[in-house]
CSV table of C-alpha atoms in Angstrom, one decimal:
chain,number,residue,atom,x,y,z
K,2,UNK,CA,0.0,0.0,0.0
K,3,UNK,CA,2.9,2.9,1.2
K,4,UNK,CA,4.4,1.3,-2.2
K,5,UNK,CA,1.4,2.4,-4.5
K,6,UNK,CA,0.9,6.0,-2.3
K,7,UNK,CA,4.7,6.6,-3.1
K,8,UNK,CA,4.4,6.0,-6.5
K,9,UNK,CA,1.0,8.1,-6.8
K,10,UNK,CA,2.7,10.5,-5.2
K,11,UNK,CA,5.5,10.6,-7.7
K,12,UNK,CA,3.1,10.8,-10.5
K,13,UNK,CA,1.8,13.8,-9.2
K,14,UNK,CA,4.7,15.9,-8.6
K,15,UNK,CA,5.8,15.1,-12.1
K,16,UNK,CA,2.3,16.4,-13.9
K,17,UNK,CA,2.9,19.1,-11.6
K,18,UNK,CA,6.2,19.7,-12.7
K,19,UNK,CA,5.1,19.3,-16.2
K,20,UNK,CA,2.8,21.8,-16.0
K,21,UNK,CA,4.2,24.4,-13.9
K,22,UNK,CA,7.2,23.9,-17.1
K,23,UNK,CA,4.9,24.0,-20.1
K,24,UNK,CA,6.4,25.5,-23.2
K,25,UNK,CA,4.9,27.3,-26.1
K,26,UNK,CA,5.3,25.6,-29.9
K,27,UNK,CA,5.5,27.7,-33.0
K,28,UNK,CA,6.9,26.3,-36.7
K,29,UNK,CA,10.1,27.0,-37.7
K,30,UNK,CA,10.8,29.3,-40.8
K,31,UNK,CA,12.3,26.1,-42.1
K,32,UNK,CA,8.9,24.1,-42.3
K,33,UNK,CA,6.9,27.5,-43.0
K,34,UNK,CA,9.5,27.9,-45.9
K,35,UNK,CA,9.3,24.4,-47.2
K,36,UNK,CA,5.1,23.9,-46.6
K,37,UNK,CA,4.1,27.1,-48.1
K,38,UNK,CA,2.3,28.4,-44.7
K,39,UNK,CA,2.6,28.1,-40.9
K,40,UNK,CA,1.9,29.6,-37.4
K,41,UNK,CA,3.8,31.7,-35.0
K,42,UNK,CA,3.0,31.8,-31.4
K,43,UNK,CA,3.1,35.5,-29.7
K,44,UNK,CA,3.7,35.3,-26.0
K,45,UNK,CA,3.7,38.7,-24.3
K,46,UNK,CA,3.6,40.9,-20.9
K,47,UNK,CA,1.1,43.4,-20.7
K,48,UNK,CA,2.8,47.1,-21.0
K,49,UNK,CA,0.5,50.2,-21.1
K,50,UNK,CA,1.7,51.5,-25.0
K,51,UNK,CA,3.5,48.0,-26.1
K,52,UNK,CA,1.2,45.3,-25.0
K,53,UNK,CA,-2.2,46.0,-24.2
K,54,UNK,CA,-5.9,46.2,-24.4
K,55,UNK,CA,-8.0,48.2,-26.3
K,56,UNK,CA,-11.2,49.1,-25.3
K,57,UNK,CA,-12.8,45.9,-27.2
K,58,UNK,CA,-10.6,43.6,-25.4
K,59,UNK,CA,-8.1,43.4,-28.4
K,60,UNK,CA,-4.1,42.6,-27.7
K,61,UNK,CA,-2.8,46.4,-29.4
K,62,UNK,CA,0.4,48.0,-29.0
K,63,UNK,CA,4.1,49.1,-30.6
K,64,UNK,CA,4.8,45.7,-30.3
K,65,UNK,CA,1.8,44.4,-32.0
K,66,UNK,CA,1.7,46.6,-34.8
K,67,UNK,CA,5.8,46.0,-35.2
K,68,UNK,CA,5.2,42.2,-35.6
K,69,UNK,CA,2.2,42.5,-38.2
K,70,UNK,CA,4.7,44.7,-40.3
K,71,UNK,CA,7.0,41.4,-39.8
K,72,UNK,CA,5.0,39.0,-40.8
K,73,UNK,CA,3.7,41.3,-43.3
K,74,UNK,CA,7.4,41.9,-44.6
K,75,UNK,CA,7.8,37.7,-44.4
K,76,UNK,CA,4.4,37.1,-46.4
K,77,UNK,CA,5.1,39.6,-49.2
K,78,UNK,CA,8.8,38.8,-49.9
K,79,UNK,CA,9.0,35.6,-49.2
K,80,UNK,CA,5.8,34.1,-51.1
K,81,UNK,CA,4.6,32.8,-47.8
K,82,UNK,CA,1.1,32.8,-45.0
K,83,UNK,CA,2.6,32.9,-41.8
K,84,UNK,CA,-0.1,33.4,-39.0
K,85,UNK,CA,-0.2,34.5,-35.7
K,86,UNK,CA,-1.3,33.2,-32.0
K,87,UNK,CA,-1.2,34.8,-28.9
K,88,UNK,CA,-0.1,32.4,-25.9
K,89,UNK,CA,-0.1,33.0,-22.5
K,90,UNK,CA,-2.0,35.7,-20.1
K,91,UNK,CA,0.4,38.3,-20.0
K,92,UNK,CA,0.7,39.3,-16.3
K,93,UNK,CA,4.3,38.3,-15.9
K,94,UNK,CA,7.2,39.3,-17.1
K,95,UNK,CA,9.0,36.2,-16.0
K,96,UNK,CA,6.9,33.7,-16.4
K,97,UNK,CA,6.6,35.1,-20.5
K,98,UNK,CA,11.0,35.4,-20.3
K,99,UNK,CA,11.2,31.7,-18.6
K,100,UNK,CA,8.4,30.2,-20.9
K,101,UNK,CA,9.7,31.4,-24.2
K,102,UNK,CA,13.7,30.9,-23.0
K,103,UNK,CA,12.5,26.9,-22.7
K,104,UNK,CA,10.3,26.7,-26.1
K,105,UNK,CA,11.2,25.3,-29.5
K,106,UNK,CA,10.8,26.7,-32.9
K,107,UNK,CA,8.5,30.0,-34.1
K,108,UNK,CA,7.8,31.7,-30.5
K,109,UNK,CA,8.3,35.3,-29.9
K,110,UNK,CA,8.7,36.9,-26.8
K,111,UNK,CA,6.8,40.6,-26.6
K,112,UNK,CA,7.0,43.5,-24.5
K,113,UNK,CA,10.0,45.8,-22.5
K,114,UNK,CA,12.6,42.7,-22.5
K,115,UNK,CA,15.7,44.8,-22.2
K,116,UNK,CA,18.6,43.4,-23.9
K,117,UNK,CA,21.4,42.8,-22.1
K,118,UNK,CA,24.9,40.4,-22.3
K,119,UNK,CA,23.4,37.7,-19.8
K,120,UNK,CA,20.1,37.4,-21.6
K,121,UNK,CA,21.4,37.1,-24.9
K,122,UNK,CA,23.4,34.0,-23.7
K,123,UNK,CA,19.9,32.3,-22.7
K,124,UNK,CA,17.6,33.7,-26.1
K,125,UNK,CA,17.9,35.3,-29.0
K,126,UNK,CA,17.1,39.0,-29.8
K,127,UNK,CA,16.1,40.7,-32.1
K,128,UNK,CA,17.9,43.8,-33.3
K,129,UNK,CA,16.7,46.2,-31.0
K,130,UNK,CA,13.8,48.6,-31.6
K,131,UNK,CA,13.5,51.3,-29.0
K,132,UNK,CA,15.8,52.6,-26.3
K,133,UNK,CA,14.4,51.5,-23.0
K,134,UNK,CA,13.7,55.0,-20.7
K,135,UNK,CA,13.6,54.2,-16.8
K,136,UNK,CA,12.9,57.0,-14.7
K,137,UNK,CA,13.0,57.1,-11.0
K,138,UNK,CA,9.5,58.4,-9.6
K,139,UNK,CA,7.9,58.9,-6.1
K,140,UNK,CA,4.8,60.5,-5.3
K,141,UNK,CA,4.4,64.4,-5.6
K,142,UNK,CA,4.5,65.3,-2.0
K,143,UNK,CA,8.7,64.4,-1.8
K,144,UNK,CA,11.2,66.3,-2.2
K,145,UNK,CA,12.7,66.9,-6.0
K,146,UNK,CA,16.0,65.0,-5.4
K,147,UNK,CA,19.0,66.9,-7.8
K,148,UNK,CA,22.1,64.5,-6.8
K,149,UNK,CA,22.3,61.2,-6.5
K,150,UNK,CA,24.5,61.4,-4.3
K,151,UNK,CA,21.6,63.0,-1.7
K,152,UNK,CA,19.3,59.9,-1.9
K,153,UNK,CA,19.7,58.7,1.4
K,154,UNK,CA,19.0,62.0,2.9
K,155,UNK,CA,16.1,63.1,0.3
K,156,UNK,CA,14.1,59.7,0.2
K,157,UNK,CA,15.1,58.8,3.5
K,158,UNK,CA,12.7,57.0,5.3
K,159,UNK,CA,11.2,55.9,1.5
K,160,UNK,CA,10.9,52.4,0.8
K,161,UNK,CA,11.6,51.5,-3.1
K,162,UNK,CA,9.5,48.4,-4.8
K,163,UNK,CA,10.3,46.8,-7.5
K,164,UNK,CA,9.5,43.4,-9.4
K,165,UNK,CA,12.2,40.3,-9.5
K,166,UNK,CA,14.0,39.6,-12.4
K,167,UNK,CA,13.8,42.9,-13.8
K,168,UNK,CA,16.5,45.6,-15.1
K,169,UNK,CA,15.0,47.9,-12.9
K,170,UNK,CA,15.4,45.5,-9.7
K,171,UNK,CA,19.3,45.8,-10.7
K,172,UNK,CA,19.2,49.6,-10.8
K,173,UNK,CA,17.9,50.1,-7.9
K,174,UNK,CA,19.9,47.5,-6.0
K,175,UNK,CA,22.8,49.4,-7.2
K,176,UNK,CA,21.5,52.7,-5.9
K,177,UNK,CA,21.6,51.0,-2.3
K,178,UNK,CA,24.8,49.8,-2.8
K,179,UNK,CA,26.3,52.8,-4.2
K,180,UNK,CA,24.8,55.9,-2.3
K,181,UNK,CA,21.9,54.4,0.5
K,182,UNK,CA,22.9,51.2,2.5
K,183,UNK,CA,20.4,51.3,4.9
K,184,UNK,CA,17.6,51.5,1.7
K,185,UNK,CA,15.0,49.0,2.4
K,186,UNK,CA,13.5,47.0,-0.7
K,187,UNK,CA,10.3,45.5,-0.9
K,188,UNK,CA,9.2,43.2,-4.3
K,189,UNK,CA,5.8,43.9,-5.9
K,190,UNK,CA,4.6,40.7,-8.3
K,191,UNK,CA,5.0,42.9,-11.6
K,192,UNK,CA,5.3,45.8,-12.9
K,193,UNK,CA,2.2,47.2,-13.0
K,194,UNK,CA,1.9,45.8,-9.5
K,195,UNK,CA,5.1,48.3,-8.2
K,196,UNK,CA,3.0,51.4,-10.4
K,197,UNK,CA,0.6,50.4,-8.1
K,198,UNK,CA,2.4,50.2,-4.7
K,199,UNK,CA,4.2,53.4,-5.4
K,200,UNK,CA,0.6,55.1,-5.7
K,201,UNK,CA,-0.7,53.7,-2.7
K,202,UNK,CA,2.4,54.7,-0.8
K,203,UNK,CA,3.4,58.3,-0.1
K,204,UNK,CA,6.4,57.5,1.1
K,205,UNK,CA,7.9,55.2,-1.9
K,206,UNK,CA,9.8,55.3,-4.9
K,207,UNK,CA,10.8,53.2,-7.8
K,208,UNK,CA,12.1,52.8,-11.5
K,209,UNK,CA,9.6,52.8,-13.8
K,210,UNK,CA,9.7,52.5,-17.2
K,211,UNK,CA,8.6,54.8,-20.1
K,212,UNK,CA,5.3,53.2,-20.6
K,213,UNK,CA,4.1,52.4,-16.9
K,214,UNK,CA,5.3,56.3,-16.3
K,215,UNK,CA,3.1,57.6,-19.6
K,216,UNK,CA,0.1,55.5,-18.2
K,217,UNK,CA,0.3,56.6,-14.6
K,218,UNK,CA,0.6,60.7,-15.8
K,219,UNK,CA,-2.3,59.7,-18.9
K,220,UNK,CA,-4.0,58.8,-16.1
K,221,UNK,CA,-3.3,62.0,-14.2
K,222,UNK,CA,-1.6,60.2,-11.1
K,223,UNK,CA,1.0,62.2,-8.8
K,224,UNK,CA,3.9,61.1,-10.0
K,225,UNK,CA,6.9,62.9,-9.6
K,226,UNK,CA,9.7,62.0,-11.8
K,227,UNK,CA,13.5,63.1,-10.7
K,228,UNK,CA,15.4,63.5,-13.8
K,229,UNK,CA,18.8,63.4,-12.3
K,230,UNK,CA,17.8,59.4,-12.1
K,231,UNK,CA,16.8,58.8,-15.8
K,232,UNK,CA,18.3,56.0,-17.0
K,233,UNK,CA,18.5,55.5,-21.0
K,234,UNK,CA,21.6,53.2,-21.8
K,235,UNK,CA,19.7,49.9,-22.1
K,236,UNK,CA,17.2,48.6,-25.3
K,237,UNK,CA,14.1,46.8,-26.3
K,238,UNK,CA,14.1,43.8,-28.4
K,239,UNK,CA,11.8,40.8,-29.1
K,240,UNK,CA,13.3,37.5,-28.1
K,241,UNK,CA,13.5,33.9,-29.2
K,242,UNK,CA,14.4,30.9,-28.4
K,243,UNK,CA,17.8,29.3,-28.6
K,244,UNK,CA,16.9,26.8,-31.0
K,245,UNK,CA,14.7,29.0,-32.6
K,246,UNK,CA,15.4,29.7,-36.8
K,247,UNK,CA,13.8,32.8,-37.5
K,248,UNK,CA,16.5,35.6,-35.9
K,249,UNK,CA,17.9,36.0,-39.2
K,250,UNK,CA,14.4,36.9,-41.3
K,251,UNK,CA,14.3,39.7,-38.0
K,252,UNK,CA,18.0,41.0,-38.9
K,253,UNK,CA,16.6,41.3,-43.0
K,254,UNK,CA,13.1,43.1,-41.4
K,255,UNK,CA,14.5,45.4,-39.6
K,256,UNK,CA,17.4,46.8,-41.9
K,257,UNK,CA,15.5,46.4,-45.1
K,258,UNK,CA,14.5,49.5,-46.8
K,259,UNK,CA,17.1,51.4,-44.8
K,260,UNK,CA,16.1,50.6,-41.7
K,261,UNK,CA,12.9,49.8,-40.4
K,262,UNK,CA,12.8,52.5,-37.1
K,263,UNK,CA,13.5,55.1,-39.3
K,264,UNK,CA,10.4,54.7,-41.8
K,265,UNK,CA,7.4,56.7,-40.9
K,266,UNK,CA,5.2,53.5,-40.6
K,267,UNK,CA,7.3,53.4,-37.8
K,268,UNK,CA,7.4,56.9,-36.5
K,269,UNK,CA,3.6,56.1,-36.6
K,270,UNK,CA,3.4,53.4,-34.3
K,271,UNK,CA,5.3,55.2,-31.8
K,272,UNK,CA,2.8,58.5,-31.9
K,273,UNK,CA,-0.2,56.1,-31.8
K,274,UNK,CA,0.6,54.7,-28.9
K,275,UNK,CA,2.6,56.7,-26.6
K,276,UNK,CA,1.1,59.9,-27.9
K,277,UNK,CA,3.9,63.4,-28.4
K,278,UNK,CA,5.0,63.2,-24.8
K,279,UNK,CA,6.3,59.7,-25.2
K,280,UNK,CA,8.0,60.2,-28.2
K,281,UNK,CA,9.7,63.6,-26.7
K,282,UNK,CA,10.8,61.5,-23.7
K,283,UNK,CA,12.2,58.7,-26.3
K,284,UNK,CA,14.0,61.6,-28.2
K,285,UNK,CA,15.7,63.1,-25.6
K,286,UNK,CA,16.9,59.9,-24.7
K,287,UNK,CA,18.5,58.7,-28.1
């Protein structure tokens, strides 16, 4: 009897590993190439202006309308119908980073995935297609903070929040161990969940990036941003997995017709969905 229980037991913690592990499938552009036709599996983190909702319920966004224009490019040059599915829920950034990392084939990862030397030794990028903007924000009622070398005296008593796994996790943990020691940290599940914390907490700050800080002043929240904290070194890209065969079709997309960020369909995108603020913030950080 303890015999079968182990082995039920064993069962179970294996379908429960299974799942909690489950990959996405897309085809490869080898079989798309060689069938005529295929699907391509979209995963995604909501990210007010690159991932979202419209008001119909409809998956929108720069990152939406950047992949039609792909597979749109892929279609009309390459003789090809290459379709589209969107996998996954959205809310987390790791959970989309972790399921597409262990996928096979046609999968692409969506949303502010920052590209950086240790990711790119996990996935595949894309070439990149916007400069990521963080900017360090508290609440209105704290003090405009104009070195960073004063953070520990102008946010002190402030408690910072930020998600795991994130860029802006690593920026902030080097803000403690540069100029405040004594900062305390506290982890939010997500990003929109630290946008959230920081507006339910006077005293708080946080990195936030571009679109999370356009949403939050759309929305007329008081935000204060401290510009002495912008950060603007890193990049957006899509990503890939390993074993995945269609980064070079994204290298041809993206510099065909002499470049794709610098063609007005582009320049469109960007004014649709982050509006002229957006694209100010995005210019002064290029």
């Amino acid at each position: 009897m303890m015999k079968i229980l182990k082995i039920n037991f064993i069962a179970a913690l294996t379908l429960i590993s299974s799942v909690g592990y489950s990959q996405y499938t897309g085809d490869n552009w080898s079989k798309v190439k060689g069938a005529g036709s295929g699907t391509i599996s979209l995963a995604y983190v909501e990210t007010p202006g690159f991932v979202y909702k419209d008001a119909s319920g409809k998956l929108t966004g720069i990152c939406v309308d950047i992949m039609n224009d792909f597979v749109a490019y892929v279609n009309a040059k390459k003789g090809v119908k290459v379709s589209t599915k969107f996998v996954g829920d959205g809310s987390s950034f790791r959970g989309m980073y972790d399921k597409v990392k262990a996928s096979n084939g046609g999968v692409f990862g969506l949303g502010n995935v920052t590209m950086t030397d240790a990711r790119k030794k996990e996935i595949q990028f894309s070439p990149a297609w916007i400069t990521n903007f963080a900017i360090l924000v508290t609440q209105s009622n704290v003090p405009t903070l104009t070195k960073m070398e004063d953070i520990s005296k102008t946010f002190a008593g402030l408690t910072a929040y930020t998600a795991k796994g994130t860029l802006n996790e690593k920026r902030l943990l080097d803000i403690k161990s540069q100029y405040y020691p004594n900062m305390k940290v506290a982890y939010a599940a997500s990003s929109p969940e630290t946008l959230d914390k920081v507006l339910s907490d006077p005293n708080s700050f946080s990195y936030l990036d571009l679109a999370f800080y356009l949403d939050a002043v759309t929305r007329r929240k008081p935000l204060k941003r401290h510009p002495v904290g912008d950060k603007s070194s890193e990049q957006f890209g899509f990503i890939m997995p390993m074993n995945s065969d269609w980064q070079p079709l994204m290298e041809e997309f993206f510099s065909a017709n002499g470049g794709y960020t610098n063609t007005i369909e582009y320049k469109k995108i960007l004014s649709k969905h982050l509006g002229d603020t957006g694209v100010k913030l995005l210019q002064a950080a290029n």
